[in-house]
Short mmCIF file of C-alpha atoms in Angstrom, two decimals:
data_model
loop_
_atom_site.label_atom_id
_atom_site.label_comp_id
_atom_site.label_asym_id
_atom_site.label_seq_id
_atom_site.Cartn_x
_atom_site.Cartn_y
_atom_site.Cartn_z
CA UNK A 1 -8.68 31.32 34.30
CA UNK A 2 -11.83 31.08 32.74
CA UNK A 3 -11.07 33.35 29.92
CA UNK A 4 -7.63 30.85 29.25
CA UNK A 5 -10.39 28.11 29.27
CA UNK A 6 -12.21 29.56 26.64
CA UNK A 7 -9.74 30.08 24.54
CA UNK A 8 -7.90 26.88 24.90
CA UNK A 9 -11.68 25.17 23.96
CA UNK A 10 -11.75 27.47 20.80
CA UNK A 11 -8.33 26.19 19.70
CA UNK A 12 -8.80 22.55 20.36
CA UNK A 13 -12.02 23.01 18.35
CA UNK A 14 -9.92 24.39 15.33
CA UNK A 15 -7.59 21.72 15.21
CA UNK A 16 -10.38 19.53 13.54
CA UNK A 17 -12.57 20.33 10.52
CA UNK A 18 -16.15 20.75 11.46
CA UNK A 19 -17.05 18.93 8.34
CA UNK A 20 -17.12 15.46 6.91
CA UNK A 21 -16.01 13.90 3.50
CA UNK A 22 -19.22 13.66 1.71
CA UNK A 23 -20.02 13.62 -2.44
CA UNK A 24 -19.12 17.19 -1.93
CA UNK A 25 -16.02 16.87 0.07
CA UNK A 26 -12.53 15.61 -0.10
CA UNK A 27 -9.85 15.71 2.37
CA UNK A 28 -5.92 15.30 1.75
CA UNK A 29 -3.16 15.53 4.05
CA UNK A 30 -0.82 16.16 2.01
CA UNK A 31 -0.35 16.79 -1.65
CA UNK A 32 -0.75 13.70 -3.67
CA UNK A 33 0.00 13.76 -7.22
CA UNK A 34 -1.71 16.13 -10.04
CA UNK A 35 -3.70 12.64 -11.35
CA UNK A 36 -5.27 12.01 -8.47
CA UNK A 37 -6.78 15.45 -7.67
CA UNK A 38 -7.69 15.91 -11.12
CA UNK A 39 -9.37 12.86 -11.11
CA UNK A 40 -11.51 13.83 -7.78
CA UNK A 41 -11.94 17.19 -9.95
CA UNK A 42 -14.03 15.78 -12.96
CA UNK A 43 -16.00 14.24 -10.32
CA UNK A 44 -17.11 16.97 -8.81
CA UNK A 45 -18.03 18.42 -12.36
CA UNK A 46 -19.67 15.96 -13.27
CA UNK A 47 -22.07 15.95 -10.14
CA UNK A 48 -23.23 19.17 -8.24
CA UNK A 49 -19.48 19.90 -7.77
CA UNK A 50 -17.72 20.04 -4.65
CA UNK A 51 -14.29 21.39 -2.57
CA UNK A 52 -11.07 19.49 -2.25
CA UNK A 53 -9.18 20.65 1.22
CA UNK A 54 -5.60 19.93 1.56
CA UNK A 55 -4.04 20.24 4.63
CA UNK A 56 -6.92 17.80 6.74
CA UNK A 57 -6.09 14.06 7.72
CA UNK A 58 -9.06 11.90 5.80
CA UNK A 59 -10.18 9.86 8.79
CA UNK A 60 -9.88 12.13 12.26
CA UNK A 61 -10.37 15.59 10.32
CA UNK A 62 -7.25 16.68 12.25
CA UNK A 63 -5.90 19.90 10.40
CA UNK A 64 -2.26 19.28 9.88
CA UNK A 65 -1.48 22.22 7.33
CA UNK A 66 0.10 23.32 4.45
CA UNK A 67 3.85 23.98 4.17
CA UNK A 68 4.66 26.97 1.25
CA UNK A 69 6.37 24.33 -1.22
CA UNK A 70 2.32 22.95 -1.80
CA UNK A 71 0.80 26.50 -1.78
CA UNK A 72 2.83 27.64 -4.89
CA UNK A 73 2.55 24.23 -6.73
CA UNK A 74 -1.11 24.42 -5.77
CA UNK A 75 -1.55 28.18 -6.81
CA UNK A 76 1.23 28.27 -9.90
CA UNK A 77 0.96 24.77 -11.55
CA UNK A 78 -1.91 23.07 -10.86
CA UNK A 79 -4.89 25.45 -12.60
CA UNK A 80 -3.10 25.04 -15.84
CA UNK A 81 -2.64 21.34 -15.24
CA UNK A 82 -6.48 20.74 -14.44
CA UNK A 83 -7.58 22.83 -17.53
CA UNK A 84 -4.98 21.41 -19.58
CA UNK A 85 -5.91 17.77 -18.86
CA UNK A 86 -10.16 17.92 -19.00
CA UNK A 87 -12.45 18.33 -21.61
CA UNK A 88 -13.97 20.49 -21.63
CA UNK A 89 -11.68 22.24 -19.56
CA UNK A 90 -11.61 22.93 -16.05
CA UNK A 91 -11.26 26.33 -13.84
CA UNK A 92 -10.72 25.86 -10.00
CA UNK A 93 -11.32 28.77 -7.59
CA UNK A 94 -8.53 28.30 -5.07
CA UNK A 95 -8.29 29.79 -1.44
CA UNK A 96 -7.01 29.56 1.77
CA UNK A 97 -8.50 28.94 5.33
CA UNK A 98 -6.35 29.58 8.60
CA UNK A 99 -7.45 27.73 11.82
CA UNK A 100 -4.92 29.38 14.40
CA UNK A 101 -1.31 28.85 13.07
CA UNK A 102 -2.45 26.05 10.13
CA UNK A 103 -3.89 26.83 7.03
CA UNK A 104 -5.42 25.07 4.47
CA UNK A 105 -5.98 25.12 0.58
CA UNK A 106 -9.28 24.35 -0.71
CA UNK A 107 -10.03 23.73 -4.18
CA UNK A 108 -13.82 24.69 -5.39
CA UNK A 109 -15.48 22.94 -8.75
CA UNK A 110 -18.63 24.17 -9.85
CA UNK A 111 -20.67 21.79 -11.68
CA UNK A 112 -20.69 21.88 -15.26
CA UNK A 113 -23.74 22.09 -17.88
CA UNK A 114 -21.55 20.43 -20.63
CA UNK A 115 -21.83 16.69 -19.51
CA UNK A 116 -19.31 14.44 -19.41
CA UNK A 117 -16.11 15.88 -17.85
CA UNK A 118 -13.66 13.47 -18.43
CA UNK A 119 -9.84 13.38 -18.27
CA UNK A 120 -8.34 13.88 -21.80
CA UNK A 121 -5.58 11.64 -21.10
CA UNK A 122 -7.76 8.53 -21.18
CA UNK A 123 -10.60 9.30 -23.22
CA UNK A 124 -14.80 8.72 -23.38
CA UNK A 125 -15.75 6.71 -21.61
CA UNK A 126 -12.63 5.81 -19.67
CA UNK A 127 -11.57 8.88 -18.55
CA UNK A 128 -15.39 10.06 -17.00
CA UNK A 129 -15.48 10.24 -13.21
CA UNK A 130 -17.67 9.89 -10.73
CA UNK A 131 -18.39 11.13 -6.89
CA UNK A 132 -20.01 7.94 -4.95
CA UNK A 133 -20.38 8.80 -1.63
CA UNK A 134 -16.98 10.59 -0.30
CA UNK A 135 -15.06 7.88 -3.32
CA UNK A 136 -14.39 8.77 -6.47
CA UNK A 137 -14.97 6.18 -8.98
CA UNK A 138 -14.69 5.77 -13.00
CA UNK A 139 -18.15 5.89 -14.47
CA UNK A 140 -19.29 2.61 -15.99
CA UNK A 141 -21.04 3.47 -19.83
CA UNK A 142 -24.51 3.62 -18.39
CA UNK A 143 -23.65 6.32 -16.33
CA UNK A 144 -22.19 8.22 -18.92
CA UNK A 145 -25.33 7.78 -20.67
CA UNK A 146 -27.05 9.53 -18.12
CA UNK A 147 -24.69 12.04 -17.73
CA UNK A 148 -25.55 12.82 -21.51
CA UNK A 149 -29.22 12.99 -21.03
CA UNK A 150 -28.49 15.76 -18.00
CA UNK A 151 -26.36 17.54 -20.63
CA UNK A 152 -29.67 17.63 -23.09
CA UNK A 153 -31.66 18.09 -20.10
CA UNK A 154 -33.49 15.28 -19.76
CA UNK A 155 -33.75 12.48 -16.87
CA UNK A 156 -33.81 8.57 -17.43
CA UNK A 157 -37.73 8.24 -16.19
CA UNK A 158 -38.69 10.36 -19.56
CA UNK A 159 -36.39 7.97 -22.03
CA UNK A 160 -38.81 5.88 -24.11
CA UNK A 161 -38.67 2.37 -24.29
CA UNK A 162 -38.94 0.75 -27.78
CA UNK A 163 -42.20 -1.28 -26.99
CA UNK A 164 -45.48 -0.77 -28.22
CA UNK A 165 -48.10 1.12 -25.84
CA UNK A 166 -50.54 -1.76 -25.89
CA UNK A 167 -48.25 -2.55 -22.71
CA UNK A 168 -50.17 -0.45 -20.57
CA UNK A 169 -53.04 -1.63 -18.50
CA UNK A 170 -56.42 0.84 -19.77
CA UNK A 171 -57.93 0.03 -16.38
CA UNK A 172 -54.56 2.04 -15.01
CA UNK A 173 -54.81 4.57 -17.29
CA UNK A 174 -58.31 5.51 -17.33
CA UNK A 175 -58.53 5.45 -13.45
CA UNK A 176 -55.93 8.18 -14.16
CA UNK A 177 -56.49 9.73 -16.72
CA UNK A 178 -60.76 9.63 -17.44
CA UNK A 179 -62.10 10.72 -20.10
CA UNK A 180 -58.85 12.33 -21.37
CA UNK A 181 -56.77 9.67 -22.21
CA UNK A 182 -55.86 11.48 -25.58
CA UNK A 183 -52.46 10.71 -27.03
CA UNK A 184 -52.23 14.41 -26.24
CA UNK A 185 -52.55 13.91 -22.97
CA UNK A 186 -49.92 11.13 -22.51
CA UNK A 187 -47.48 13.26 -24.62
CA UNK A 188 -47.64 16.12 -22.22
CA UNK A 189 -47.44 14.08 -19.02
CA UNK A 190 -44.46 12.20 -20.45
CA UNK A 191 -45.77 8.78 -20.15
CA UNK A 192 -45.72 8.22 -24.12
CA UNK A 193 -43.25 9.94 -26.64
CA UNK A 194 -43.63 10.14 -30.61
CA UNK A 195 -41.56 8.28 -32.73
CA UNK A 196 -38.97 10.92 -34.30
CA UNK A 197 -39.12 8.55 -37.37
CA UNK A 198 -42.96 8.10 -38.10
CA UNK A 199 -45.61 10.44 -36.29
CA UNK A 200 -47.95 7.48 -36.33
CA UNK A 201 -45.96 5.46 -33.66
CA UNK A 202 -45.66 6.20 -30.32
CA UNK A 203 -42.91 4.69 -27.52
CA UNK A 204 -43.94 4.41 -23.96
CA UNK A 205 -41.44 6.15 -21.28
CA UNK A 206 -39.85 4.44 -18.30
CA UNK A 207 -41.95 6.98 -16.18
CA UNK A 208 -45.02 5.90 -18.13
CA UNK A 209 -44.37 1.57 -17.98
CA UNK A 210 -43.46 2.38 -13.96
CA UNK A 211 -47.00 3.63 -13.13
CA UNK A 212 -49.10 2.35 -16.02
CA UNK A 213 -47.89 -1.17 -16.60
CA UNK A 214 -49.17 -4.13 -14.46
CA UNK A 215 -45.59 -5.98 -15.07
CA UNK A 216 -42.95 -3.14 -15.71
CA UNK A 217 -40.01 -5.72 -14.15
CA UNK A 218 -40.14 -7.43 -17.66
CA UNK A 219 -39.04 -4.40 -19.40
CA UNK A 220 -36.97 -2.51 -16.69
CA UNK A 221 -34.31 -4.70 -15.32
CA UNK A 222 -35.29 -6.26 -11.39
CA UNK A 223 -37.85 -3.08 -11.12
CA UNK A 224 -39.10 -4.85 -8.45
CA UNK A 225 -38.81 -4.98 -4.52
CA UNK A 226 -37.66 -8.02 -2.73
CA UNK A 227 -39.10 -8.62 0.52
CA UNK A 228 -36.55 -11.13 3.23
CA UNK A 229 -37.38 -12.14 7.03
CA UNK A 230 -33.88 -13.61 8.41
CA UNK A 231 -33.00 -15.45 11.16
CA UNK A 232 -31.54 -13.39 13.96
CA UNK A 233 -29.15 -10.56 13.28
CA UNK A 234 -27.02 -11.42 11.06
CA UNK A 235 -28.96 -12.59 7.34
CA UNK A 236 -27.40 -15.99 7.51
CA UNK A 237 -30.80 -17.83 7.10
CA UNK A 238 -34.00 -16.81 5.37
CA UNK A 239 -37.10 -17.42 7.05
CA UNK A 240 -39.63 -16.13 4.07
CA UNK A 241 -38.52 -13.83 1.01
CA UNK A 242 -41.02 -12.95 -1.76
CA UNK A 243 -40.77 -10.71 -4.48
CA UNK A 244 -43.08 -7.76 -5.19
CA UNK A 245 -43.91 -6.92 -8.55
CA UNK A 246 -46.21 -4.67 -10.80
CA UNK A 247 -46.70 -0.82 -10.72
CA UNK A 248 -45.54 1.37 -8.63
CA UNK A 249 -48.66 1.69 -6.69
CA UNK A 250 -48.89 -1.90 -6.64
CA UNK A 251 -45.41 -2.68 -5.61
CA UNK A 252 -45.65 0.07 -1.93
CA UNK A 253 -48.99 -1.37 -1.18
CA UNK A 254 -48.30 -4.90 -1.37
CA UNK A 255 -44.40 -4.46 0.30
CA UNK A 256 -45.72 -2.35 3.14
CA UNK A 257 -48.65 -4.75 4.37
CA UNK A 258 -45.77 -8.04 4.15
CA UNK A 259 -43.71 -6.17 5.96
CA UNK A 260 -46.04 -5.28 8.35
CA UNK A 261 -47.67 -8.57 8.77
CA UNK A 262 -43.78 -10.06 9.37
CA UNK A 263 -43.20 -7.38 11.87
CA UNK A 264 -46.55 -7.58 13.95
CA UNK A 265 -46.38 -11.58 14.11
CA UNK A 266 -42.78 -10.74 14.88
CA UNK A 267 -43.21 -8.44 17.84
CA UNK A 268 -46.19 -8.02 20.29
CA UNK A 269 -46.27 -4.28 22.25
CA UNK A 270 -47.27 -4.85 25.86
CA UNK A 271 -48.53 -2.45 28.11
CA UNK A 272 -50.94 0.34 28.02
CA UNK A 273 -49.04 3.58 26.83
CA UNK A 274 -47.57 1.02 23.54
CA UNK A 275 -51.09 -0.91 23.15
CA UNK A 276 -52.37 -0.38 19.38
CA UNK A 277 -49.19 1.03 18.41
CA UNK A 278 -47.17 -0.27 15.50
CA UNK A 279 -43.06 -0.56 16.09
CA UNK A 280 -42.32 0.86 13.13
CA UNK A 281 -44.38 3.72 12.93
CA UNK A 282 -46.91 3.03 9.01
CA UNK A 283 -46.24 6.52 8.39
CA UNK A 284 -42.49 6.40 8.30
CA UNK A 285 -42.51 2.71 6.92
CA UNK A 286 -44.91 4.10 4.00
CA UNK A 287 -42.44 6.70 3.58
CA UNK A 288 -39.09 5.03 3.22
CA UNK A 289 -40.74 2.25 0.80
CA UNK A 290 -42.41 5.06 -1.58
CA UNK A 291 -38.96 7.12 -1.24
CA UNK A 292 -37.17 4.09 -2.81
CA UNK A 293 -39.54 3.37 -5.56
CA UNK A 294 -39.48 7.21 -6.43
CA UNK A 295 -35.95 8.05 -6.02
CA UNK A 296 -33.73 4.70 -7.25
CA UNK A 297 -31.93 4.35 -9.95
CA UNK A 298 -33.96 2.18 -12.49
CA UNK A 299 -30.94 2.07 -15.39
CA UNK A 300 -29.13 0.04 -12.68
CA UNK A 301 -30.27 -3.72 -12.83
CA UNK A 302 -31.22 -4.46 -8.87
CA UNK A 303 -34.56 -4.52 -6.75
CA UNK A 304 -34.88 -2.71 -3.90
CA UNK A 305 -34.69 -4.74 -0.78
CA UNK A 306 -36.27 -4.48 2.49
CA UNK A 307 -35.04 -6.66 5.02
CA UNK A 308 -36.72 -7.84 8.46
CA UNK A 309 -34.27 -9.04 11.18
CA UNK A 310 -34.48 -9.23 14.82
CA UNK A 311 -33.22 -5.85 15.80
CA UNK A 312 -33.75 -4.22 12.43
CA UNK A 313 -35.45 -3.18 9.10
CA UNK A 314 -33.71 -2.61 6.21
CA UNK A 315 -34.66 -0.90 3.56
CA UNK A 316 -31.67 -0.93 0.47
CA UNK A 317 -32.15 1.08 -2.91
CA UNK A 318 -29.96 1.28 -5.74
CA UNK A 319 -27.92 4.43 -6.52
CA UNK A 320 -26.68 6.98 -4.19
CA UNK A 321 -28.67 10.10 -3.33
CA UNK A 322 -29.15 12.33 -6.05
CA UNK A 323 -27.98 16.20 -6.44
CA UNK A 324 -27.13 18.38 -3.44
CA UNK A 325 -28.97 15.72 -1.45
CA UNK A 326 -26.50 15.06 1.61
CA UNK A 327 -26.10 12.24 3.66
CA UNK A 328 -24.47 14.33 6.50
CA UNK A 329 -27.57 16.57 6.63
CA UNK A 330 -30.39 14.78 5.24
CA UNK A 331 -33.96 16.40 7.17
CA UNK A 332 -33.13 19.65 5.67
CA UNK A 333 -35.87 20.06 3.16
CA UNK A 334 -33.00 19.99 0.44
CA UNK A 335 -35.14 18.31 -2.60
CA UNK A 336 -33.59 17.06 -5.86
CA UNK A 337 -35.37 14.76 -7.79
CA UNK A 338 -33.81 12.07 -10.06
CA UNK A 339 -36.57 10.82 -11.25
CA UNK A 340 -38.61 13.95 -12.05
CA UNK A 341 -42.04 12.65 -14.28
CA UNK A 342 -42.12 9.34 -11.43
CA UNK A 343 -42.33 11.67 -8.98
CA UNK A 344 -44.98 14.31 -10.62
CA UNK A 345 -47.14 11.39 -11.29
CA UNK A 346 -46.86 9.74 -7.64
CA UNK A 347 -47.61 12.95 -6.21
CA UNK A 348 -50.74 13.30 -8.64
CA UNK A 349 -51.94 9.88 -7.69
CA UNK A 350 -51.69 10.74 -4.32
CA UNK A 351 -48.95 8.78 -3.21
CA UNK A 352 -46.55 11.60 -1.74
CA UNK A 353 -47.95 14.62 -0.39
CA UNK A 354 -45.30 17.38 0.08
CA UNK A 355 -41.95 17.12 -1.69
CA UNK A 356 -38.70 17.51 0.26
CA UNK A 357 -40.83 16.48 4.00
CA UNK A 358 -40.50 12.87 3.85
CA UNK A 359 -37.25 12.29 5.78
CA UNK A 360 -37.78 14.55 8.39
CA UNK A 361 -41.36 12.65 8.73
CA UNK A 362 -39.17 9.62 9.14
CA UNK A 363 -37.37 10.79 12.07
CA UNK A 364 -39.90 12.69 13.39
CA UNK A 365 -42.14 9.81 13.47
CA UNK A 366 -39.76 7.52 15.22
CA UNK A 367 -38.76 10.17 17.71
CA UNK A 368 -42.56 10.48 18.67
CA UNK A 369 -42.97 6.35 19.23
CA UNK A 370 -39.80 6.27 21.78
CA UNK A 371 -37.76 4.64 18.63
CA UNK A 372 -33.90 4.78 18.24
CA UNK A 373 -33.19 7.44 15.20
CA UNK A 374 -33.25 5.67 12.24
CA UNK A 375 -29.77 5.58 10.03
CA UNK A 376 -29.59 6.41 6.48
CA UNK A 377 -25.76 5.00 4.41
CA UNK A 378 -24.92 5.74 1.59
CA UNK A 379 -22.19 3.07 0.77
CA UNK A 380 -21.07 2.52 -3.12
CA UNK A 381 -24.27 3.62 -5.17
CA UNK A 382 -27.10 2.46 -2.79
CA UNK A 383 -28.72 4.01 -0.24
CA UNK A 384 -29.81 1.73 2.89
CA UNK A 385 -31.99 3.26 5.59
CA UNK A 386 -32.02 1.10 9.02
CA UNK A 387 -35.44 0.95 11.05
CA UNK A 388 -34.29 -0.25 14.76
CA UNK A 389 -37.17 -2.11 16.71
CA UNK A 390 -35.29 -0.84 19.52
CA UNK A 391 -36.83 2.38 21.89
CA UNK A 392 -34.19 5.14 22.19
CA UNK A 393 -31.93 5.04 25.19
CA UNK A 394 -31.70 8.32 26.99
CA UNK A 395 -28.55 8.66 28.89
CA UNK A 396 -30.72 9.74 32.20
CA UNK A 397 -32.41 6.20 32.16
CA UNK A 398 -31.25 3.34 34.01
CA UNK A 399 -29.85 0.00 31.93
CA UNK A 400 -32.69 -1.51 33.90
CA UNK A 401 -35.12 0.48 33.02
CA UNK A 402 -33.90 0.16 29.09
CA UNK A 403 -34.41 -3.21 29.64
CA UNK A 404 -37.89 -2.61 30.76
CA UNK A 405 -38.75 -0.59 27.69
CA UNK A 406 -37.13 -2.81 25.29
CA UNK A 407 -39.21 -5.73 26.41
CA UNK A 408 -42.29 -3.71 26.26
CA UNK A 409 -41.79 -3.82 22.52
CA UNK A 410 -39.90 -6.79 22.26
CA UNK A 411 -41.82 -10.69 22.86
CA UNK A 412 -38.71 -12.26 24.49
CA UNK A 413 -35.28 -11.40 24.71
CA UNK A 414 -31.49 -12.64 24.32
CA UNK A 415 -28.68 -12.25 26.47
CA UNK A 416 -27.39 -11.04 22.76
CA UNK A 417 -29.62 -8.51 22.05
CA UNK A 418 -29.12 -6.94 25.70
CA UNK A 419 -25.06 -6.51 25.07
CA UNK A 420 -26.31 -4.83 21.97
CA UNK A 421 -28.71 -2.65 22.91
CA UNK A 422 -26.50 -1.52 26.31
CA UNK A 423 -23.23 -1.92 24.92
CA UNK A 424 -21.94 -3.78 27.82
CA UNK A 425 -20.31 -7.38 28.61
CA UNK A 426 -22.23 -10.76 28.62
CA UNK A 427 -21.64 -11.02 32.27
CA UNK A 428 -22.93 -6.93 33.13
CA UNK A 429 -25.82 -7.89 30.86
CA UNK A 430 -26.56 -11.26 32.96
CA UNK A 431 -26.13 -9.35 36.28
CA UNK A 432 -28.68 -6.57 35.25
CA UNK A 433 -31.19 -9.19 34.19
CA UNK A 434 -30.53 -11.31 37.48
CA UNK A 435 -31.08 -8.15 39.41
CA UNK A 436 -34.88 -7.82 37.32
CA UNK A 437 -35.53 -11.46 37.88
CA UNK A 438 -35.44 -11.29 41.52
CA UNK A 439 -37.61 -7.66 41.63
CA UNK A 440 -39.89 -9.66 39.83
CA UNK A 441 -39.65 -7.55 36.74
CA UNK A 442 -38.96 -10.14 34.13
CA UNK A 443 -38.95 -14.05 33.77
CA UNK A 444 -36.83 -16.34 32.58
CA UNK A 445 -37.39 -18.82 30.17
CA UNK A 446 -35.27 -21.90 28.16
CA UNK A 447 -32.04 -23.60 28.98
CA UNK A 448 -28.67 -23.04 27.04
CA UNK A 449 -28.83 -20.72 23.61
CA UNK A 450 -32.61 -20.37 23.80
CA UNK A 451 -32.68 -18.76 27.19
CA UNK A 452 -34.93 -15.53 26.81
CA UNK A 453 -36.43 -12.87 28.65
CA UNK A 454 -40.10 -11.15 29.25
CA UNK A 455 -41.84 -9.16 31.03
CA UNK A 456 -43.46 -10.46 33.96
#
């Protein structure tokens, strides 16, 4: 009997995929039409590449199969139809996969050096395509600009900007740089190009206005961070928002110590173990705010945002994650940087430390102070990391005693918050805190909406 057991488990196990749809993944039940996987196709060109699996259901990752009518359309018509209908043209590697009696076709695209793909059909820049998160979207002209500049090799942080380079603060630059601030100098470190029309004029790069400027938001787009504290959970009213502007430096310094002061006037920790403590650990809070302002996507008008609610930090940067970088197993030490020269530069001034640690430093951090795991999205082309002011809840601990620990970091509590944090009714949340009351564990305080709770 246990030997059946096993087996059945290993068979249940293979009737779902053990992966998820992800920049590099696609799943289709059945065949759709030639368009539509060619579209997904020049995607995954254009990007790090990626596998299309026919034969899974989208949603539940339930393997349905393949029927031999789509295996030889799939293996006789469809590598001349994807070559035919890309420029420059595309070659699939096709295979199969068997889970017990099913089987699968997948579809592998490498990534190509020769940037854009794009569908011949429509034409540049119409026919360009995209991977955003597990959709596949047509690429707006910016985008195929920067597809461009990977073709020649070059990122968007080392494009100059047509401005002279008496934009640049000398109190930044020779903090920096000392007593080699040469022209030389800033060519090789990318933070100034040459003119290709007259050796005599020099442009200053976007990598260059980022950390050197003292106002780089008037000549990138919004490259700026705006700071929110709502009302509750839900963003409906603003408490306090202020924008953040000026370098790079500048812009984590100030944004960390706002947030910070919101959170700690916020939140009080109580008792002895959580005494002296931050919520949010500064360490993983540095991390996620420096991680935007490295990482974003500055040819994309839009600040970062960092948003304080009751239950939550925010943290929302624009564009997706770059590269092989997955969403499904970020923590890895997988590194690809977007913005190359910002990052060199950070790192020199001492503002990151280790590349391709600072995510797993985020959970670990978290993990250490008792905090829920924080969640990283990436929905469209932004990337939003949530920071819960909530302790984890181990499935050994009573809901009492997560109530316990949640006031410990919490200054009073809702009946709302409660149902949230437990995921249970308004009336099992009442009885639980009744039951506390009367031990003498919490108080009670307010009439109506404002009731709330605290430790006793």
């Amino acid at each position: 009997m246990k030997y059946n057991g096993a087996i059945g488990a290993i068979m249940a196990r293979e009737k779902f995929f053990d992966e998820r749809e992800s920049k590099v993944l696609e799943f289709k039940s059945s065949l759709p039409k030639f368009e539509v996987l060619i579209k997904t196709c020049i995607a995954f060109a254009n990007g790090v590449g990626g596998r299309i699996v026919i034969g899974v259901e989208d949603i539940t990752r339930e393997i349905c199969g393949i029927n031999e009518k789509v295996r030889n359309r799939i293996y006789d018509d469809f590598p001349n139809s994807l070559f035919d209908s890309t420029s420059p043209g595309l070659l699939a590697q096709i295979y199969e996969k068997n889970f017990d009696e099913r089987s699968v076709i997948i579809i592998q695209i490498p990534s190509i050096l020769k940037k854009p793909c794009f569908n011949r059909k429509e034409g540049l820049p119409k026919g360009v395509y995209l991977r955003v998160g597990s959709s596949t979207r047509r690429a707006t002209e910016e985008y195929v600009e920067d597809l461009m500049r990977e073709s020649r090799r070059m990122s968007y942080d080392e494009e100059s900007l047509h401005l002279s380079i008496k934009i640049f603060s000398n109190e930044l630059l020779s903090f920096f740089f000392g007593q080699t601030q040469t022209k030389r100098r800033l060519i090789s470190e990318k933070v100034i190009v040459q003119s290709s029309a007259n050796s005599e004029i020099f442009f200053p790069t976007v990598a260059g206005v980022m950390h050197f400027c003292d106002n780089p938001e008037e000549y990138i787009p919004e490259a700026s961070i705006l700071c929110t504290h709502f009302e509750g959970v839900k963003g409906r009213n603003i408490i306090q928002t202020q924008e953040i502007t000026g370098n790079l430096e500048q812009q984590a310094t100030t944004s960390l110590k706002l947030i910070e002061s919101w959170i700690s006037r916020k939140f009080t920790l109580q008792g002895v173990k959580l005494a002296s403590k931050p919520i949010i650990p500064h360490s993983a809070l540095r991390e996620a705010v420096i991680n935007a302002l490295i990482h974003r996507k500055y040819f994309i008008p839009g600040s970062i945002k960092i948003a304080l609610y009751d239950d939550r930090v925010e943290i929302f940067s624009p564009g997706s994650f770059p590269g092989l970088v997955d969403v499904n197993h970020l923590g890895d030490g997988t590194t690809f940087l977007r913005n190359p020269n910002i990052a060199r530069l950070a790192r020199k001034l001492g503002l990151v430390e280790k590349m391709g640690t600072g995510i797993r430093l985020i959970f670990d951090s978290c993990k250490k102070a008792g905090l829920r795991i924080p969640e990283f999205h990436e929905e469209g082309d932004f990337v939003k990391l949530i920071f819960f002011v909530q302790p984890s809840k181990h499935p050994q601990t009573s809901d009492e005693e997560s109530i316990l620990e949640l006031a410990k970091i919490r200054t009073d509590l809702s009946i709302s918050e409660i149902m949230n944090y437990l995921g249970v009714s308004r009336n099992t949340a009442t009885r639980k805190l009744n039951l506390l009351i009367v031990q003498k564990k919490l108080i009670r305080t307010g009439k109506g909406p404002s009731v709330r709770y605290n430790l006793a």
